[in-house]
Coordinates of C-alpha atoms in Angstrom, one line a residue:
A1 CA 15.9 -2.6 -1.1
L2 CA 17.9 0.2 -2.5
D3 CA 14.9 2.3 -3.4
N4 CA 12.8 2.3 -0.2
G5 CA 14.9 0.4 2.4
K6 CA 12.9 -2.9 2.7
P7 CA 15.0 -6.0 3.5
Y8 CA 16.6 -7.5 0.4
Q9 CA 15.2 -11.0 0.9
V10 CA 11.6 -9.6 1.3
A11 CA 12.0 -7.6 -1.9
L12 CA 13.2 -10.7 -3.7
D13 CA 10.7 -13.2 -2.3
D14 CA 7.7 -10.9 -2.2
D15 CA 8.0 -7.9 -4.5
I16 CA 9.9 -9.4 -7.4
A17 CA 7.9 -12.7 -7.2
A18 CA 4.5 -10.9 -7.1
T19 CA 5.5 -8.5 -9.9
V20 CA 6.4 -11.5 -12.2
E21 CA 3.2 -13.3 -11.3
N22 CA 1.1 -10.1 -12.0
Y23 CA 2.5 -9.6 -15.4
R24 CA 2.0 -13.3 -16.3
Y25 CA -1.6 -13.0 -15.2
Y26 CA -2.4 -9.9 -17.1
A27 CA -0.7 -11.3 -20.2
G28 CA -3.5 -13.8 -20.3
W29 CA -6.1 -11.0 -20.5
A30 CA -5.0 -10.1 -24.0
T31 CA -6.6 -13.2 -25.5
K32 CA -9.8 -13.0 -23.5
I33 CA -11.1 -9.6 -24.4
I34 CA -14.3 -10.7 -26.1
G35 CA -17.8 -9.3 -26.4
Q36 CA -21.2 -10.9 -26.3
T37 CA -23.9 -11.3 -28.9
I38 CA -27.4 -11.2 -27.4
P39 CA -30.5 -12.1 -29.4
I40 CA -33.3 -9.7 -28.8
S41 CA -35.9 -10.9 -31.3
K42 CA -36.2 -12.7 -34.6
D43 CA -34.8 -9.8 -36.6
Y44 CA -32.6 -7.9 -34.0
L45 CA -29.6 -8.6 -31.8
N46 CA -27.4 -6.6 -29.4
Y47 CA -23.7 -7.0 -29.1
T48 CA -21.1 -5.7 -26.7
R49 CA -17.5 -4.8 -27.7
H50 CA -14.6 -4.0 -25.4
E51 CA -12.3 -1.2 -26.6
P52 CA -9.2 0.3 -25.0
V53 CA -9.9 3.3 -22.8
G54 CA -7.0 5.2 -24.5
V55 CA -4.2 6.9 -22.6
V56 CA -4.1 5.9 -18.9
G57 CA -2.5 8.2 -16.4
Q58 CA -1.1 6.2 -13.4
I59 CA 0.2 7.5 -10.1
I60 CA 1.7 5.0 -7.6
P61 CA 3.1 5.3 -4.1
W62 CA 6.5 4.4 -2.7
N63 CA 5.7 1.4 -0.5
F64 CA 5.5 -1.2 -3.2
P65 CA 6.7 0.5 -6.4
L66 CA 7.2 -2.7 -8.5
V67 CA 4.1 -4.5 -7.4
M68 CA 1.9 -1.4 -7.7
S69 CA 3.2 -0.6 -11.2
S70 CA 2.7 -4.2 -12.4
W71 CA -1.0 -4.1 -11.2
K72 CA -1.6 -0.9 -13.1
M73 CA 0.6 -1.3 -16.2
G74 CA -0.2 -5.0 -16.7
A75 CA -3.9 -4.3 -16.9
A76 CA -3.6 -1.3 -19.2
L77 CA -1.2 -2.9 -21.6
A78 CA -3.2 -6.1 -21.9
T79 CA -6.3 -4.1 -22.8
G80 CA -4.5 -2.1 -25.5
C81 CA -4.0 1.2 -23.7
T82 CA -0.9 3.4 -23.5
I83 CA 0.5 4.6 -20.2
V84 CA 1.8 7.7 -18.6
L85 CA 3.0 6.7 -15.2
K86 CA 4.4 8.8 -12.3
P87 CA 6.3 6.9 -9.7
A88 CA 6.5 8.3 -6.2
E89 CA 9.2 10.9 -5.9
Q90 CA 10.8 8.9 -3.1
T91 CA 11.2 5.7 -5.3
P92 CA 11.8 6.4 -9.0
L93 CA 14.7 4.0 -9.4
S94 CA 12.6 0.8 -9.5
L95 CA 10.4 2.2 -12.3
L96 CA 13.3 3.7 -14.3
Y97 CA 14.8 0.3 -14.4
T98 CA 11.5 -1.2 -15.3
A99 CA 11.2 1.2 -18.2
K100 CA 14.6 0.1 -19.4
L101 CA 13.4 -3.5 -19.4
F102 CA 10.3 -2.5 -21.5
K103 CA 12.6 -0.9 -24.0
E104 CA 14.8 -3.9 -24.2
A105 CA 11.8 -6.1 -24.7
G106 CA 10.9 -4.2 -27.8
F107 CA 8.0 -2.1 -26.7
P108 CA 7.4 0.7 -29.2
N109 CA 8.2 4.3 -28.2
G110 CA 5.3 6.0 -26.6
V111 CA 3.5 3.0 -25.3
V112 CA 5.0 3.2 -21.8
N113 CA 5.9 6.7 -20.6
L114 CA 7.5 7.4 -17.2
V115 CA 7.3 10.8 -15.7
P116 CA 9.3 11.1 -12.4
G117 CA 8.5 14.2 -10.4
F118 CA 6.5 15.6 -7.5
G119 CA 2.8 15.3 -7.1
P120 CA 1.8 19.0 -7.4
E121 CA 3.7 19.3 -10.7
A122 CA 4.0 15.9 -12.4
G123 CA 0.9 14.3 -10.8
A124 CA -1.3 17.3 -11.4
A125 CA -0.2 17.5 -15.0
I126 CA -1.4 13.9 -15.5
V127 CA -4.7 14.5 -13.8
N128 CA -5.5 17.7 -15.6
H129 CA -4.4 16.8 -19.1
H130 CA -7.2 16.7 -21.6
D131 CA -5.7 13.8 -23.7
I132 CA -5.5 11.4 -20.7
D133 CA -8.7 9.3 -20.6
K134 CA -8.4 7.6 -17.3
V135 CA -6.5 8.1 -14.0
A136 CA -5.5 5.2 -11.7
F137 CA -4.2 6.4 -8.4
T138 CA -3.0 4.6 -5.2
G139 CA -2.1 6.8 -2.3
S140 CA -3.6 9.0 0.5
T141 CA -7.3 9.7 0.9
V142 CA -6.7 13.4 0.8
T143 CA -4.9 13.2 -2.6
G144 CA -7.5 10.8 -3.9
K145 CA -10.3 13.3 -3.2
Y146 CA -8.3 16.0 -5.1
I147 CA -7.9 13.7 -8.1
M148 CA -11.5 12.8 -8.1
R149 CA -12.5 16.5 -8.2
Q150 CA -10.0 17.5 -10.8
S151 CA -10.8 14.5 -13.1
A152 CA -14.4 15.5 -13.1
E153 CA -13.5 18.7 -15.0
T154 CA -12.4 16.6 -18.0
I155 CA -14.8 13.7 -17.4
K156 CA -12.1 11.1 -16.9
H157 CA -12.5 7.5 -15.7
V158 CA -11.0 7.3 -12.2
T159 CA -9.8 4.3 -10.1
L160 CA -8.7 5.1 -6.6
E161 CA -7.1 2.8 -4.0
L162 CA -6.7 4.9 -0.8
G163 CA -5.7 4.6 2.8
G164 CA -7.3 2.8 5.7
K165 CA -7.2 2.0 9.4
S166 CA -7.7 -1.8 9.2
P167 CA -8.7 -3.8 12.4
N168 CA -7.8 -7.3 13.3
I169 CA -10.2 -8.9 15.8
I170 CA -9.1 -11.8 18.0
L171 CA -12.2 -13.6 19.3
E172 CA -12.5 -15.6 22.5
D173 CA -12.3 -19.0 20.7
A174 CA -9.3 -17.9 18.5
D175 CA -6.2 -20.0 17.9
L176 CA -4.0 -17.6 19.8
E177 CA -0.7 -18.6 18.3
E178 CA -2.0 -18.2 14.8
A179 CA -3.9 -15.0 15.6
I180 CA -1.0 -13.3 17.4
N181 CA 1.4 -14.1 14.6
G182 CA -1.0 -12.9 12.0
A183 CA -1.8 -9.7 13.9
F184 CA 1.9 -9.0 14.3
Q185 CA 2.8 -9.6 10.6
G186 CA -0.3 -7.7 9.6
I187 CA 1.1 -4.5 11.1
M188 CA 4.9 -4.9 10.9
Y189 CA 5.1 -6.2 7.4
N190 CA 6.8 -3.6 5.2
H191 CA 7.4 -1.6 8.3
G192 CA 3.7 -0.9 8.6
Q193 CA 3.9 1.1 5.4
N194 CA 0.8 -0.6 3.9
C195 CA -2.7 0.8 3.2
S196 CA -4.2 -2.4 4.6
A197 CA -1.9 -2.7 7.6
G198 CA -3.7 -4.1 10.7
S199 CA -2.9 -1.1 12.9
R200 CA -5.7 -1.8 15.3
V201 CA -5.9 -5.1 17.2
F202 CA -9.1 -5.8 19.1
V203 CA -8.7 -8.6 21.6
H204 CA -11.3 -10.4 23.7
R205 CA -10.6 -9.4 27.3
K206 CA -10.0 -13.0 28.3
H207 CA -6.9 -13.0 26.1
Y208 CA -5.9 -9.4 26.2
E209 CA -2.9 -9.7 28.6
T210 CA -1.6 -12.7 26.8
V211 CA -1.8 -11.1 23.4
V212 CA -0.2 -7.8 24.5
N213 CA 2.7 -9.7 26.2
E214 CA 3.4 -11.8 23.1
L215 CA 3.2 -8.8 20.7
V216 CA 5.7 -6.9 23.0
K217 CA 8.1 -9.9 22.9
M218 CA 7.9 -10.1 19.1
A219 CA 8.3 -6.3 18.7
N220 CA 11.4 -6.3 20.9
K221 CA 13.0 -9.2 18.9
V222 CA 12.8 -7.5 15.5
K223 CA 16.2 -7.1 13.9
L224 CA 16.5 -3.6 12.5
G225 CA 19.2 -2.7 10.0
A226 CA 20.1 -1.7 6.5
G227 CA 17.9 -3.3 3.8
M228 CA 20.9 -5.0 2.0
E229 CA 22.1 -6.8 5.1
K230 CA 21.0 -10.4 5.2
E231 CA 20.0 -10.5 8.8
T232 CA 17.8 -7.5 8.6
E233 CA 14.1 -8.1 9.4
M234 CA 13.0 -4.5 9.3
G235 CA 14.7 -1.7 7.4
P236 CA 14.4 2.1 7.6
L237 CA 11.3 4.0 6.8
V238 CA 11.3 5.5 3.3
S239 CA 12.3 9.0 4.2
K240 CA 13.1 11.5 6.9
K241 CA 9.6 13.0 6.4
Q242 CA 8.0 9.6 6.9
Q243 CA 10.1 9.0 10.0
E244 CA 9.1 12.3 11.5
R245 CA 5.4 11.6 10.7
V246 CA 5.5 8.3 12.5
L247 CA 7.4 9.7 15.5
H248 CA 4.9 12.6 15.7
Y249 CA 2.0 10.1 16.0
I250 CA 3.9 8.2 18.7
E251 CA 4.3 11.4 20.7
Q252 CA 0.7 12.3 20.1
G253 CA -0.3 8.9 21.5
K254 CA 1.8 9.4 24.6
A255 CA 0.4 12.9 25.1
E256 CA -3.2 11.6 24.9
G257 CA -2.5 9.1 27.6
A258 CA -1.7 5.9 25.8
T259 CA 1.0 3.5 27.2
V260 CA 4.0 2.5 25.2
A261 CA 4.4 -1.2 25.9
A262 CA 7.2 -1.7 23.4
G263 CA 9.3 0.6 21.2
G264 CA 8.1 4.2 20.9
E265 CA 11.4 5.7 19.9
R266 CA 13.6 6.2 16.8
A267 CA 16.3 3.6 16.4
F268 CA 20.0 4.5 15.7
E269 CA 21.4 7.9 15.2
K270 CA 21.6 7.5 11.5
G271 CA 19.0 6.4 9.1
Y272 CA 15.2 6.7 9.2
F273 CA 14.5 3.9 11.7
V274 CA 11.6 3.7 14.1
Q275 CA 11.3 0.9 16.7
P276 CA 8.4 -1.5 16.3
T277 CA 5.8 0.1 18.7
V278 CA 2.9 -1.4 20.7
F279 CA 0.4 0.9 22.5
T280 CA -2.0 -0.2 25.2
D281 CA -4.4 1.8 27.4
V282 CA -5.9 3.4 24.3
S283 CA -9.5 4.5 23.5
D284 CA -11.4 5.0 20.3
D285 CA -11.2 8.8 20.5
M286 CA -7.4 8.9 20.4
T287 CA -5.6 10.1 17.3
I288 CA -3.4 7.0 17.0
V289 CA -6.6 4.9 16.9
K290 CA -8.5 7.0 14.4
E291 CA -5.8 8.1 11.9
E292 CA -3.6 6.1 9.5
I293 CA 0.0 6.2 10.8
F294 CA 1.7 4.2 8.0
G295 CA 4.5 2.9 10.2
P296 CA 5.3 0.0 12.6
V297 CA 2.8 1.1 15.3
V298 CA 0.0 -1.0 16.6
V299 CA -2.7 -0.2 19.2
V300 CA -4.3 -3.0 21.2
L301 CA -7.8 -2.7 22.6
P302 CA -9.9 -5.1 24.7
F303 CA -13.5 -6.0 24.1
D304 CA -16.1 -8.1 25.9
S305 CA -18.5 -9.2 23.2
T306 CA -18.6 -9.6 19.4
E307 CA -21.5 -7.2 19.2
E308 CA -19.5 -4.5 20.9
V309 CA -16.4 -4.8 18.7
I310 CA -18.3 -5.1 15.4

């Protein structure tokens, strides 16, 4: 909540709970790293053996700093690797505190190493270092392509989790109450700052008007405020840069002819708030339909047949 503005209760119920669950899960890996013995003939056999990759460089984003780090660090530690992790420059506090907990838990020096900093300096140093054997990155597709190219120079193992433009499809026979609620949560959860956010909602034309009206009602009811306030349902975006990015996309949508059915503006004079926004009258060639916005902005498009929408 202090690090990236998400509501305190969401951070407690979702991020903290998931982080604990992830570390407990990966702790179980440590006793299950076994190989296989495969008889080939009377006199010969093959066997497999799992060994640590070595030093793992990890670069995580700012939208779920604790959860992302637990996915990456839990797996690496359970398999006997050491870690050099760079948190996002916007959210170093969560990981600095996590590093303190690792120290208190008795981890030897050098097993978990935290390198706060900006991508072009700290991130690039991890990717290009000859003694780092694997890079695990979560973030933008553009940066992921760069990491893949650079890692090839030193033949590193690479794992990438990149952006997307996820669709939700509401069919003619859908349970509308469930579908509408799911579609709304799918885009507005974590302020839309989610690589799998359902930023496109395709609705069978029979239900289009109903779905739009309900999404608009839900968007207009969202309680915006500071993350530490109990009644807050949606906090600020992570930074001024991110706020400006989302607002730019909203203006781009308006300029290309889309209709703002709800929201569409910044909220409050102070803070990096953006109103939950619903766009209608959109087409597949519009920027807001094609590009990842990473904010509380959803576009709603009608369709007539399953074959058409798929």
